[in-house]
Amino acid sequence: MKKTLLSVTLLLIMSTMLAQSVTVRFTARSTNGQYHPFESVRVENETQGWSQLIDYPDTVIVLGSSESIDVAEAIKGPQIKVYPNPFAGRTSTELQICEDGEATVSIMRINGSVVSEYNGFLKAGIYRLNVSLAEPQVAFLCVSTRSGRTVAKMVNTATGTADKIDISYLEVYSSQTKAVGIGPFNVGDQMSYNANYTSSNGITTSNTVTKSQTTSELITLFFTESSSTTLPTVTTSAVSNTTSSTATCGGNVTNDGNATVTARGVCWSTSHNPTVSNSHTTDGSGTGSFTSSITGLSQNTTYYVRAYATNSVGTAYGEERTFTTSASVSLPTVTTSSVSSITSSTATCGGNVTNDGNATVTARGVCWSTSHNPTVSNSHTTDGSGTGSFTSSITGLSANTTYYVRAYATNSAGTAYGEELTFTTNTQCFGGFDENGASNAVFTVASGRTVKFSRGNLQYTTTGSHATADGGTAVGTWRFAEHQYDFIGGADNHNISSTYRGWIDLFGWGTSGWSCQPWENENRTTYIYYYWPGGSYTNNLTGSYANADWGVYNAISNGGNQAGMWRTLTKDEWEYLLFSRAASTINGEANARYAKAVVNGTKGLVIFPDNFTMPSGMSNPSGINTSSAPFNNNTYTESEWSQMEGAGCIFLPAAGWRNFRVVSNVGACGNYWSSSHSDNHDGDYAWSMYFNSGTVGVNDDYRYYGQSVRLVRD
């Protein structure tokens, strides 16, 4: 039986009548200074001519006497047997305590730090020590009693549950007496000693110590450290990329055990502690990290996986990891919601993802086309991810057109579609505007004179070119805003210049491009005289100077694209429109001309046509013809405004105003130019219509102020 003991006591008794004794104790270390196990000591008395191999601790030799000696008297210190060693995470150790007393049992790392320790009273007897080490490492099991100290080297090759010692009492210690009777000894005899140890590489012998033995002492014998072959050391990587049938794992071979690692990989099973006899991969050889692809798994199943590494000693395993495969992935399930809020260019739809098909829904929305069975290759929205209901805004539609729409949901299996629904957009001209952008409804602006308003505020960019009323071509493009509630605001108007390529919609008075360019009031170096058509402040934007009117001089790209089709209201026309004309009765209010409102989130002024009927299902407006009424008296969504617009209403947004490059009161007030000059302030002013939270009226302002323009047709 192998003894992994680190010290031995040899009692040498002189063969004299005085029976004077010399006690020699032994310990062994490797040449690197670490404690080393040994099994026997060869003792040779060169003076007396005898030698003896002592198997420790089975025998205690008394030299020079035929008497016997109690083992308990000769061997007082604790004795240890470790088996197995090396071990994988956990081992059992037998401890022999020869006499009652306090004891310390500890596990010490190679650097000297203590990872687990027991301190307490142990009576004489034999104990079982269950030792667990949390990490692969070389450690020492140290036992200290008042009689002595013993240290055993332990090699752990795998991960255990914890650094821990459990001690249990096995049996009573019984002293032994063994007969001895070998050669004589006298103090001063020339003695030599060496120790033996059996390892996987065979029997190893320590150095030999030779000396004249005159006193009791501790003799240290040294073993030359050899590269013994052990199992490899390997760790298991985390499991990732788990699907219904595959996963990714791997490991790291951190030590080859002094022998070539010929195979490595991972093994897995539906039971604990899988081995290479179960399903496994083979991922190269040698030390280092590796990645393993686990395939052929069953869906929705829990597996246990360990990395392994094999050398000539055998196969070592890393820690066990657990993972569960997903259920098989299928297409999601999605339904299509009804279509609502239909206008000439927009609609609202949506859907509900009721099942994700066992995979994350990464995209969802609706898709539409003028043909059956639209897909995501057609126009579509993207409205979040995951399961549940969602709402989609469909835009960019053509008027009076039939569309087909379906909800969709996408996961790793592909894209699923809901049921197909059909809807038809409104006719844009119905109750709204004709093909040239002029309102179908009419508005009286003077006795016997009616006009039609343009579809939106006037906008300009320096890009492109357009025809002019004098038969020429000018730089830039003019257009009407897409919706009545649209305006540019401060985001781009403050960039006004001859080189700015964005859109602007706040203009100085008479800046049609005929005598004064749209960007002329970009700074204070171009001042008031630029805004005198024909060189006189008394001239209006009419008659001989009508080309100074934006709508007269320029072709509007989405307003018929022909010069001379539009014009600007005069001061008197604005006043008549808002305060004098005869109009319909709304909710008991005769001659309902205007009301403040918030349309699609934009504050502004609603102007009712001469003949107006409230759309069915809509609430009657309040604050009619009341200049001090708040904007939020009347609030309309985009869909609701579509109905009001279809009934002929005009909306002027509160687009603010500009003083050179500074834009103010955006969303709080509206200022709209007239074509009429003002005689006040030495010709610096012109008339405009304005409104804010407290009033609606007509006043005169500096001509270089940037204000909104809403054109009309006679």
Coordinates of C-alpha atoms in Angstrom, one line a residue, residues 10-565:
L10 CA 13.5 6.2 14.0
L11 CA 14.5 5.3 17.5
L12 CA 18.1 4.1 17.7
I13 CA 19.2 2.5 21.0
M14 CA 22.7 1.9 21.8
S15 CA 23.7 -1.6 22.4
T16 CA 25.1 -0.8 25.8
M17 CA 24.2 -1.6 29.3
L18 CA 23.0 1.9 29.8
A19 CA 20.6 1.6 26.9
Q20 CA 21.3 5.2 25.9
S21 CA 19.1 6.0 22.9
V22 CA 19.4 8.3 19.9
T23 CA 16.2 9.4 18.1
V24 CA 16.4 10.3 14.5
R25 CA 13.3 11.8 12.7
F26 CA 13.0 12.1 8.9
T27 CA 11.2 14.5 6.6
A28 CA 11.3 14.7 2.8
R29 CA 11.2 17.6 0.4
S30 CA 11.5 18.0 -3.4
T31 CA 14.4 20.0 -4.7
N32 CA 12.0 23.0 -5.2
G33 CA 11.5 23.1 -1.5
Q34 CA 8.0 21.6 -1.4
Y35 CA 7.2 18.7 1.0
H36 CA 7.5 15.3 -0.8
P37 CA 5.8 12.0 0.1
F38 CA 7.9 8.9 0.8
E39 CA 7.1 5.2 1.7
S40 CA 10.2 3.8 3.3
V41 CA 13.6 4.7 4.7
R42 CA 16.8 2.6 4.2
V43 CA 19.0 2.8 7.3
E44 CA 22.6 1.6 7.1
N45 CA 25.1 1.3 9.9
E46 CA 28.4 1.4 8.0
T47 CA 30.4 1.0 11.3
Q48 CA 28.6 -2.1 12.4
G49 CA 28.0 -3.4 8.9
W50 CA 24.2 -3.8 8.7
S51 CA 21.3 -2.1 6.8
Q52 CA 17.5 -2.2 7.1
L53 CA 14.6 -1.0 4.9
I54 CA 11.9 0.4 7.2
D55 CA 8.4 0.6 5.7
Y56 CA 6.9 3.6 7.5
P57 CA 4.7 3.7 9.6
D58 CA 4.1 0.0 9.8
T59 CA 7.3 -0.8 11.7
V60 CA 9.4 1.0 14.4
I61 CA 12.9 -0.4 14.7
V62 CA 14.6 -0.7 18.0
L63 CA 18.3 -1.2 17.4
G64 CA 20.5 -3.3 19.6
S65 CA 17.7 -4.9 21.7
S66 CA 15.3 -7.8 21.4
E67 CA 12.8 -5.9 23.4
S68 CA 9.5 -4.6 21.9
I69 CA 8.2 -1.1 21.8
D70 CA 4.7 0.3 21.6
V71 CA 4.1 2.1 18.3
A72 CA 2.1 4.8 20.1
E73 CA 5.1 5.6 22.2
A74 CA 7.4 5.7 19.2
I75 CA 5.2 7.5 16.8
K76 CA 3.4 10.3 18.5
G77 CA 2.5 12.6 15.6
P78 CA -0.6 12.3 13.3
Q79 CA -0.5 10.0 10.3
I80 CA -2.3 10.6 6.9
K81 CA -3.3 8.4 4.0
V82 CA -4.7 10.2 1.0
Y83 CA -6.6 8.2 -1.7
P84 CA -7.1 8.9 -4.5
N85 CA -4.3 11.4 -5.3
P86 CA -4.4 13.1 -7.8
F87 CA -8.2 13.5 -7.6
A88 CA -11.0 15.3 -9.4
G89 CA -12.6 17.8 -7.1
R90 CA -13.0 15.6 -4.1
T91 CA -11.1 12.9 -2.2
S92 CA -11.2 10.9 1.0
T93 CA -8.3 10.9 3.5
E94 CA -7.6 8.7 6.5
L95 CA -6.2 10.5 9.6
Q96 CA -4.7 8.6 12.5
I97 CA -4.5 10.6 15.9
C98 CA -2.3 8.8 18.4
E99 CA -3.4 10.7 21.6
D100 CA -6.2 12.9 22.8
G101 CA -5.7 16.7 22.4
E102 CA -6.3 19.8 20.4
A103 CA -5.8 19.5 16.6
T104 CA -5.7 21.8 13.6
V105 CA -6.6 20.4 10.2
S106 CA -6.2 22.9 7.3
I107 CA -6.0 23.0 3.5
M108 CA -3.2 25.3 2.3
R109 CA -2.5 26.6 -1.2
I110 CA 0.9 26.4 -2.7
N111 CA 1.4 30.2 -1.9
G112 CA 0.8 29.5 1.8
S113 CA -2.7 30.9 2.1
V114 CA -5.3 28.8 4.1
V115 CA -8.5 28.1 2.2
S116 CA -10.3 25.9 4.8
E117 CA -9.5 25.0 8.4
Y118 CA -10.7 22.9 11.3
N119 CA -9.7 23.7 14.9
G120 CA -10.9 21.5 17.8
F121 CA -10.4 18.6 20.2
L122 CA -9.8 15.2 18.7
K123 CA -9.5 12.1 20.8
A124 CA -7.1 9.3 19.8
G125 CA -8.5 7.3 16.9
I126 CA -8.9 7.0 13.2
Y127 CA -10.8 9.7 11.3
R128 CA -12.2 10.0 7.7
L129 CA -11.5 13.4 6.1
N130 CA -13.6 14.3 3.1
V131 CA -11.7 17.0 1.3
S132 CA -13.2 19.2 -1.5
L133 CA -11.3 21.8 -3.6
A134 CA -13.2 24.3 -5.7
E135 CA -10.5 24.8 -8.3
P136 CA -7.9 22.6 -10.0
Q137 CA -4.7 23.2 -8.1
V138 CA -1.8 21.8 -6.0
A139 CA -2.6 22.1 -2.3
F140 CA -1.4 20.7 1.1
L141 CA -3.3 19.0 3.8
C142 CA -1.7 20.0 7.1
V143 CA -2.5 18.3 10.4
S144 CA -1.0 19.6 13.7
T145 CA -1.3 18.2 17.2
R146 CA 0.8 18.7 20.3
S147 CA 2.7 15.6 19.3
G148 CA 3.8 16.9 15.9
R149 CA 2.8 18.1 12.4
T150 CA 2.2 16.2 9.2
V151 CA 1.8 17.6 5.7
A152 CA 0.4 15.8 2.6
K153 CA 0.6 17.1 -1.0
M154 CA -2.7 16.9 -2.9
V155 CA -3.2 17.4 -6.7
N156 CA -6.8 18.4 -7.7
T157 CA -7.5 18.1 -11.5
A158 CA -11.1 19.3 -11.7
T159 CA -13.5 21.8 -10.2
G160 CA -15.2 20.9 -7.0
T161 CA -18.2 22.3 -5.1
A162 CA -16.2 24.3 -2.5
D163 CA -12.9 24.4 -0.4
K164 CA -14.1 22.3 2.5
I165 CA -13.0 19.7 5.1
D166 CA -15.5 17.3 6.6
I167 CA -14.2 15.1 9.6
S168 CA -15.9 11.9 10.8
Y169 CA -14.8 9.4 13.5
L170 CA -14.2 5.9 12.2
E171 CA -12.7 3.7 15.0
V172 CA -10.7 3.6 18.2
Y173 CA -6.9 3.7 17.8
S174 CA -5.2 0.6 19.1
S175 CA -1.6 0.6 19.9
Q176 CA 0.6 -2.1 18.4
T177 CA 3.7 -3.8 19.7
K178 CA 6.0 -5.3 17.1
A179 CA 9.1 -7.4 17.8
V180 CA 12.4 -6.1 16.4
G181 CA 15.9 -7.3 16.5
I182 CA 18.4 -5.9 14.0
G183 CA 22.0 -4.8 14.2
P184 CA 23.7 -3.1 17.1
F185 CA 24.3 0.7 17.4
N186 CA 26.8 2.8 19.4
V187 CA 26.7 6.5 19.7
G188 CA 29.0 7.9 17.0
D189 CA 28.5 5.0 14.5
Q190 CA 28.7 6.1 10.8
M191 CA 25.1 6.0 9.6
S192 CA 23.6 6.6 6.1
Y193 CA 19.9 7.2 5.2
N194 CA 17.8 7.5 2.1
A195 CA 14.1 7.4 1.3
N196 CA 12.0 5.7 -1.4
Y197 CA 8.8 6.7 -3.1
T198 CA 6.7 5.0 -5.8
S199 CA 5.1 7.1 -8.5
S200 CA 3.6 6.5 -11.9
N201 CA 7.1 6.8 -13.3
G202 CA 8.4 4.0 -11.0
I203 CA 10.4 4.0 -7.7
T204 CA 12.3 7.2 -6.9
T205 CA 15.1 7.4 -4.3
S206 CA 16.1 10.5 -2.4
N207 CA 19.7 11.6 -1.8
T208 CA 21.7 9.7 0.8
V209 CA 22.7 11.4 4.0
T210 CA 25.8 9.9 5.7
K211 CA 27.1 11.0 9.0
S212 CA 28.4 10.0 12.5
Q213 CA 25.2 9.7 14.6
T214 CA 26.0 11.2 18.0
T215 CA 22.7 13.0 18.9
S216 CA 19.0 12.9 18.2
E217 CA 18.0 15.1 15.2
L218 CA 15.6 15.8 12.3
I219 CA 17.2 14.7 8.9
T220 CA 15.7 16.1 5.7
L221 CA 16.0 13.9 2.6
F222 CA 15.6 15.4 -0.9
F223 CA 13.9 14.0 -4.0
T224 CA 14.8 15.3 -7.4
E225 CA 11.6 16.7 -8.9
S226 CA 10.6 14.8 -12.0
S227 CA 7.8 15.5 -14.5
S228 CA 5.2 13.0 -13.5
T229 CA 2.3 12.5 -16.0
T230 CA -1.2 13.4 -14.8
L231 CA -4.6 14.0 -16.3
P232 CA -4.9 17.2 -18.2
T233 CA -6.7 20.2 -16.7
V234 CA -9.7 21.6 -18.7
T235 CA -12.4 24.1 -18.1
T236 CA -15.9 24.4 -19.7
S237 CA -16.9 27.5 -21.5
A238 CA -20.4 29.1 -21.2
V239 CA -23.1 27.8 -23.5
S240 CA -24.4 30.3 -26.1
N241 CA -26.4 30.5 -29.4
T242 CA -28.9 28.0 -28.2
T243 CA -31.6 27.1 -30.7
S244 CA -34.1 24.3 -30.9
S245 CA -31.5 21.8 -32.2
T246 CA -28.0 23.4 -31.8
A247 CA -25.8 25.2 -29.3
T248 CA -22.3 26.5 -29.0
C249 CA -19.9 25.6 -26.2
G250 CA -16.2 24.9 -25.9
G251 CA -13.4 24.9 -23.3
N252 CA -9.8 25.7 -22.4
V253 CA -7.1 23.1 -21.8
T254 CA -4.9 24.9 -19.3
N255 CA -2.5 22.1 -18.5
D256 CA -1.6 19.0 -20.5
G257 CA -0.5 16.9 -17.4
N258 CA 3.0 16.6 -18.9
A259 CA 1.7 14.5 -21.8
T260 CA 0.3 15.4 -25.2
V261 CA -3.4 16.1 -25.3
T262 CA -4.5 14.0 -28.2
A263 CA -8.2 14.9 -28.2
R264 CA -10.4 17.6 -26.8
G265 CA -14.0 18.8 -27.2
V266 CA -17.3 18.7 -25.3
C267 CA -19.6 15.9 -24.4
W268 CA -23.3 16.2 -23.5
S269 CA -26.2 14.2 -22.3
T270 CA -29.7 14.6 -20.8
S271 CA -28.2 13.2 -17.6
H272 CA -25.6 14.6 -15.3
N273 CA -21.8 14.1 -15.7
P274 CA -21.7 13.3 -19.4
T275 CA -18.5 11.5 -20.7
V276 CA -17.0 10.8 -24.1
S277 CA -19.1 7.6 -24.2
N278 CA -22.1 10.0 -24.7
S279 CA -22.5 12.4 -27.7
H280 CA -19.4 14.5 -28.1
T281 CA -17.3 16.7 -30.4
T282 CA -13.7 16.4 -31.3
D283 CA -12.1 19.8 -31.6
G284 CA -8.4 19.4 -32.2
S285 CA -5.6 18.6 -29.8
G286 CA -3.1 20.3 -27.5
T287 CA -3.6 23.0 -24.9
G288 CA -5.6 26.3 -25.3
S289 CA -9.1 27.4 -26.0
F290 CA -11.5 25.7 -28.4
T291 CA -15.0 26.2 -29.6
S292 CA -17.5 23.4 -30.1
S293 CA -20.7 23.2 -32.2
I294 CA -23.3 21.0 -30.5
T295 CA -25.8 19.6 -33.0
G296 CA -28.6 17.1 -33.3
L297 CA -30.4 18.2 -30.1
S298 CA -34.1 17.8 -29.3
Q299 CA -36.3 20.9 -28.9
N300 CA -37.3 22.1 -25.5
T301 CA -34.9 19.7 -23.7
T302 CA -32.5 20.2 -20.8
Y303 CA -28.9 19.1 -21.5
Y304 CA -25.7 18.8 -19.4
V305 CA -22.4 19.5 -21.1
R306 CA -18.7 19.2 -20.0
A307 CA -15.5 19.9 -21.8
Y308 CA -13.0 17.1 -21.9
A309 CA -9.3 16.6 -22.7
T310 CA -7.5 13.2 -23.2
N311 CA -3.8 12.4 -22.8
S312 CA -1.9 9.1 -22.2
V313 CA -3.1 9.0 -18.6
G314 CA -6.8 9.3 -19.4
T315 CA -9.6 11.8 -19.9
A316 CA -10.2 14.7 -17.7
Y317 CA -13.5 16.8 -17.6
G318 CA -14.3 20.4 -16.9
E319 CA -17.1 21.7 -14.8
E320 CA -20.7 20.7 -15.9
R321 CA -22.9 23.3 -17.4
T322 CA -26.7 23.1 -18.1
F323 CA -28.7 24.6 -21.0
T324 CA -32.2 24.1 -22.4
T325 CA -33.0 24.1 -26.1
S326 CA -35.8 26.3 -27.4
A327 CA -39.0 25.0 -28.9
S328 CA -39.0 24.7 -32.7
V329 CA -39.3 28.1 -34.4
S330 CA -42.3 28.8 -36.7
L331 CA -43.7 31.9 -38.4
P332 CA -45.4 34.4 -36.1
T333 CA -49.2 34.8 -36.0
V334 CA -50.5 38.3 -36.8
T335 CA -53.9 39.8 -37.5
T336 CA -54.7 43.0 -39.4
S337 CA -56.6 45.8 -37.7
S338 CA -59.4 47.7 -39.5
V339 CA -58.5 50.7 -41.6
S340 CA -59.6 54.1 -40.3
S341 CA -59.0 57.9 -40.6
I342 CA -58.8 57.6 -44.4
T343 CA -57.9 60.9 -46.2
S344 CA -56.8 61.5 -49.8
S345 CA -53.2 60.7 -48.9
T346 CA -53.2 58.9 -45.6
A347 CA -54.9 56.2 -43.5
T348 CA -54.5 54.4 -40.2
C349 CA -54.2 50.7 -39.8
G350 CA -52.2 48.3 -37.6
G351 CA -52.3 44.7 -36.3
N352 CA -51.8 42.3 -33.4
V353 CA -49.0 39.8 -33.1
T354 CA -50.6 37.0 -31.1
N355 CA -47.8 34.4 -31.2
D356 CA -44.1 34.9 -31.8
G357 CA -43.5 31.4 -33.2
N358 CA -41.0 30.7 -30.4
A359 CA -38.6 33.3 -31.7
T360 CA -38.3 37.0 -31.1
V361 CA -40.4 39.2 -33.5
T362 CA -37.8 41.6 -34.7
A363 CA -40.1 43.7 -37.0
R364 CA -43.8 44.3 -37.4
G365 CA -46.0 46.8 -39.2
V366 CA -48.3 46.9 -42.2
C367 CA -47.6 46.8 -46.0
W368 CA -49.8 48.0 -48.8
S369 CA -50.0 48.1 -52.5
T370 CA -52.5 48.8 -55.3
S371 CA -52.3 45.0 -56.0
H372 CA -53.5 42.1 -53.9
N373 CA -51.3 40.4 -51.3
P374 CA -48.8 43.2 -50.5
T375 CA -45.5 42.2 -48.9
V376 CA -42.7 44.0 -47.1
S377 CA -41.1 44.4 -50.6
N378 CA -43.9 46.9 -51.2
S379 CA -44.5 50.1 -49.2
H380 CA -44.6 49.3 -45.5
T381 CA -44.2 50.7 -42.0
T382 CA -42.0 49.4 -39.1
D383 CA -43.8 49.7 -35.8
G384 CA -41.6 48.2 -33.1
S385 CA -41.0 44.5 -32.3
G386 CA -42.3 41.7 -30.1
T387 CA -45.9 40.5 -29.6
G388 CA -49.0 42.6 -28.9
S389 CA -51.0 45.3 -30.7
F390 CA -49.6 48.1 -32.7
T391 CA -50.9 51.1 -34.8
S392 CA -49.5 52.1 -38.2
S393 CA -49.7 55.4 -40.0
I394 CA -50.0 54.9 -43.8
T395 CA -48.8 57.9 -45.8
G396 CA -47.9 58.9 -49.3
L397 CA -51.1 57.6 -50.8
S398 CA -52.7 58.8 -54.0
A399 CA -56.2 60.3 -54.0
N400 CA -59.3 58.3 -55.1
T401 CA -57.2 55.0 -55.2
T402 CA -58.0 51.5 -54.0
Y403 CA -55.3 50.0 -51.8
Y404 CA -54.8 46.5 -50.3
V405 CA -53.1 46.3 -46.9
R406 CA -51.9 43.5 -44.6
A407 CA -50.2 43.4 -41.2
Y408 CA -46.9 41.6 -41.0
A409 CA -44.5 40.2 -38.4
T410 CA -41.0 38.9 -38.9
N411 CA -38.9 36.4 -36.8
S412 CA -36.0 34.1 -37.5
A413 CA -38.3 31.7 -39.4
G414 CA -39.4 34.5 -41.8
T415 CA -42.3 36.9 -42.3
A416 CA -46.0 36.1 -41.7
Y417 CA -48.9 38.2 -42.9
G418 CA -52.4 38.9 -41.5
E419 CA -55.6 39.0 -43.5
E420 CA -55.8 41.4 -46.4
L421 CA -58.1 44.5 -46.1
T422 CA -59.1 47.0 -48.8
F423 CA -59.7 50.7 -48.6
T424 CA -60.1 53.6 -51.0
T425 CA -58.6 57.1 -50.4
N426 CA -60.7 60.2 -50.6
T427 CA -60.9 62.2 -53.8
Q428 CA -58.7 65.2 -53.2
C429 CA -60.9 67.6 -55.1
F430 CA -64.1 66.7 -53.2
G431 CA -64.9 69.8 -51.1
G432 CA -61.2 70.6 -50.9
F433 CA -59.0 71.8 -53.8
D434 CA -58.9 71.4 -57.5
E435 CA -56.0 70.1 -59.6
N436 CA -54.3 73.5 -59.5
G437 CA -54.5 73.7 -55.7
A438 CA -57.4 76.2 -55.6
S439 CA -60.2 75.7 -53.1
N440 CA -63.5 74.5 -54.4
A441 CA -65.3 76.6 -51.9
V442 CA -65.5 80.4 -52.5
F443 CA -65.1 83.4 -50.2
T444 CA -66.4 86.9 -50.7
V445 CA -63.8 89.6 -50.2
A446 CA -65.7 92.6 -51.5
S447 CA -69.2 93.3 -52.8
G448 CA -69.6 91.2 -55.9
R449 CA -66.1 89.7 -55.7
T450 CA -65.2 86.1 -54.6
V451 CA -61.9 84.2 -54.4
K452 CA -60.6 80.7 -53.9
F453 CA -57.7 80.2 -51.5
S454 CA -54.6 78.2 -52.3
R455 CA -54.1 74.8 -50.7
G456 CA -51.3 76.0 -48.4
N457 CA -48.8 78.7 -47.5
L458 CA -46.3 79.8 -50.2
Q459 CA -42.8 78.3 -50.0
Y460 CA -39.6 79.0 -51.9
T461 CA -36.1 77.5 -52.5
T462 CA -33.2 78.8 -54.5
T463 CA -32.8 75.5 -56.3
G464 CA -34.4 74.9 -59.8
S465 CA -35.9 77.6 -62.0
H466 CA -39.4 78.8 -63.0
A467 CA -41.2 80.9 -65.5
T468 CA -42.1 84.5 -64.8
A469 CA -44.8 86.9 -65.9
D470 CA -42.5 89.0 -68.1
G471 CA -41.7 85.9 -70.3
G472 CA -38.4 85.1 -68.6
T473 CA -37.0 82.5 -66.3
A474 CA -35.9 83.1 -62.8
V475 CA -33.8 81.1 -60.3
G476 CA -35.6 79.0 -57.7
T477 CA -38.8 77.1 -57.2
W478 CA -42.1 78.2 -55.7
R479 CA -44.7 75.8 -54.3
F480 CA -47.7 75.6 -51.9
A481 CA -47.3 73.6 -48.7
E482 CA -48.6 70.0 -48.9
H483 CA -51.1 70.6 -46.1
Q484 CA -52.8 73.7 -44.9
Y485 CA -51.3 73.3 -41.4
D486 CA -47.7 72.9 -42.7
F487 CA -45.1 75.6 -42.2
I488 CA -41.3 75.8 -42.2
G489 CA -40.9 77.7 -38.8
G490 CA -37.6 78.7 -37.4
A491 CA -35.7 75.6 -38.4
D492 CA -34.8 76.9 -41.9
N493 CA -36.1 80.4 -42.2
H494 CA -33.2 81.8 -40.2
N495 CA -30.9 80.4 -42.9
I496 CA -32.3 82.7 -45.5
S497 CA -29.7 83.8 -48.1
S498 CA -29.1 83.7 -51.9
T499 CA -27.0 80.5 -51.4
Y500 CA -29.2 78.6 -49.0
R501 CA -30.8 75.6 -50.7
G502 CA -33.5 74.7 -48.2
W503 CA -37.1 75.9 -48.2
I504 CA -38.3 79.2 -46.6
D505 CA -41.9 80.6 -46.1
L506 CA -41.4 83.9 -44.4
F507 CA -40.9 86.8 -46.9
G508 CA -40.4 90.5 -46.9
W509 CA -43.1 92.5 -48.6
G510 CA -43.1 92.5 -52.4
T511 CA -40.1 90.1 -52.6
S512 CA -41.5 88.2 -55.7
G513 CA -38.1 88.4 -57.5
W514 CA -39.3 91.1 -59.9
S515 CA -37.7 94.1 -58.2
C516 CA -36.8 92.5 -54.9
Q517 CA -35.6 88.9 -54.3
P518 CA -37.2 86.5 -51.8
W519 CA -34.0 86.6 -49.7
E520 CA -33.4 90.4 -49.8
N521 CA -34.2 90.9 -46.1
E522 CA -31.5 88.5 -44.9
N523 CA -29.6 91.3 -43.2
R524 CA -29.8 95.0 -42.4
T525 CA -27.5 96.2 -45.3
T526 CA -30.5 95.9 -47.6
Y527 CA -33.1 98.1 -46.1
I528 CA -36.4 99.7 -46.7
Y529 CA -36.0 101.2 -50.2
Y530 CA -35.7 97.8 -51.7
Y531 CA -39.4 97.2 -50.8
W532 CA -40.8 100.2 -52.8
P533 CA -42.2 98.8 -56.1
G534 CA -41.5 101.3 -58.9
G535 CA -39.3 103.4 -56.5
S536 CA -42.2 104.8 -54.5
Y537 CA -43.6 103.7 -51.1
T538 CA -47.1 104.7 -52.3
N539 CA -47.2 101.9 -54.9
N540 CA -49.2 98.7 -54.1
L541 CA -48.5 95.2 -55.4
T542 CA -51.2 95.8 -58.0
G543 CA -51.7 97.4 -61.4
S544 CA -48.5 98.5 -63.0
Y545 CA -46.6 97.0 -60.1
A546 CA -48.5 93.7 -59.9
N547 CA -45.3 91.8 -60.8
A548 CA -44.1 92.6 -57.2
D549 CA -46.9 90.2 -56.1
W550 CA -45.5 86.7 -55.6
G551 CA -48.5 85.0 -57.2
V552 CA -48.7 87.3 -60.2
Y553 CA -45.0 87.2 -61.2
N554 CA -44.1 83.6 -60.6
A555 CA -45.3 80.2 -61.8
I556 CA -46.2 78.0 -58.7
S557 CA -45.0 74.5 -59.3
N558 CA -48.0 72.7 -57.7
G559 CA -50.4 75.6 -58.4
G560 CA -50.9 75.3 -62.1
N561 CA -47.2 76.0 -62.8
Q562 CA -48.1 79.2 -64.8
A563 CA -47.4 82.8 -64.0
G564 CA -50.3 85.2 -63.4
M565 CA -52.7 82.6 -61.9

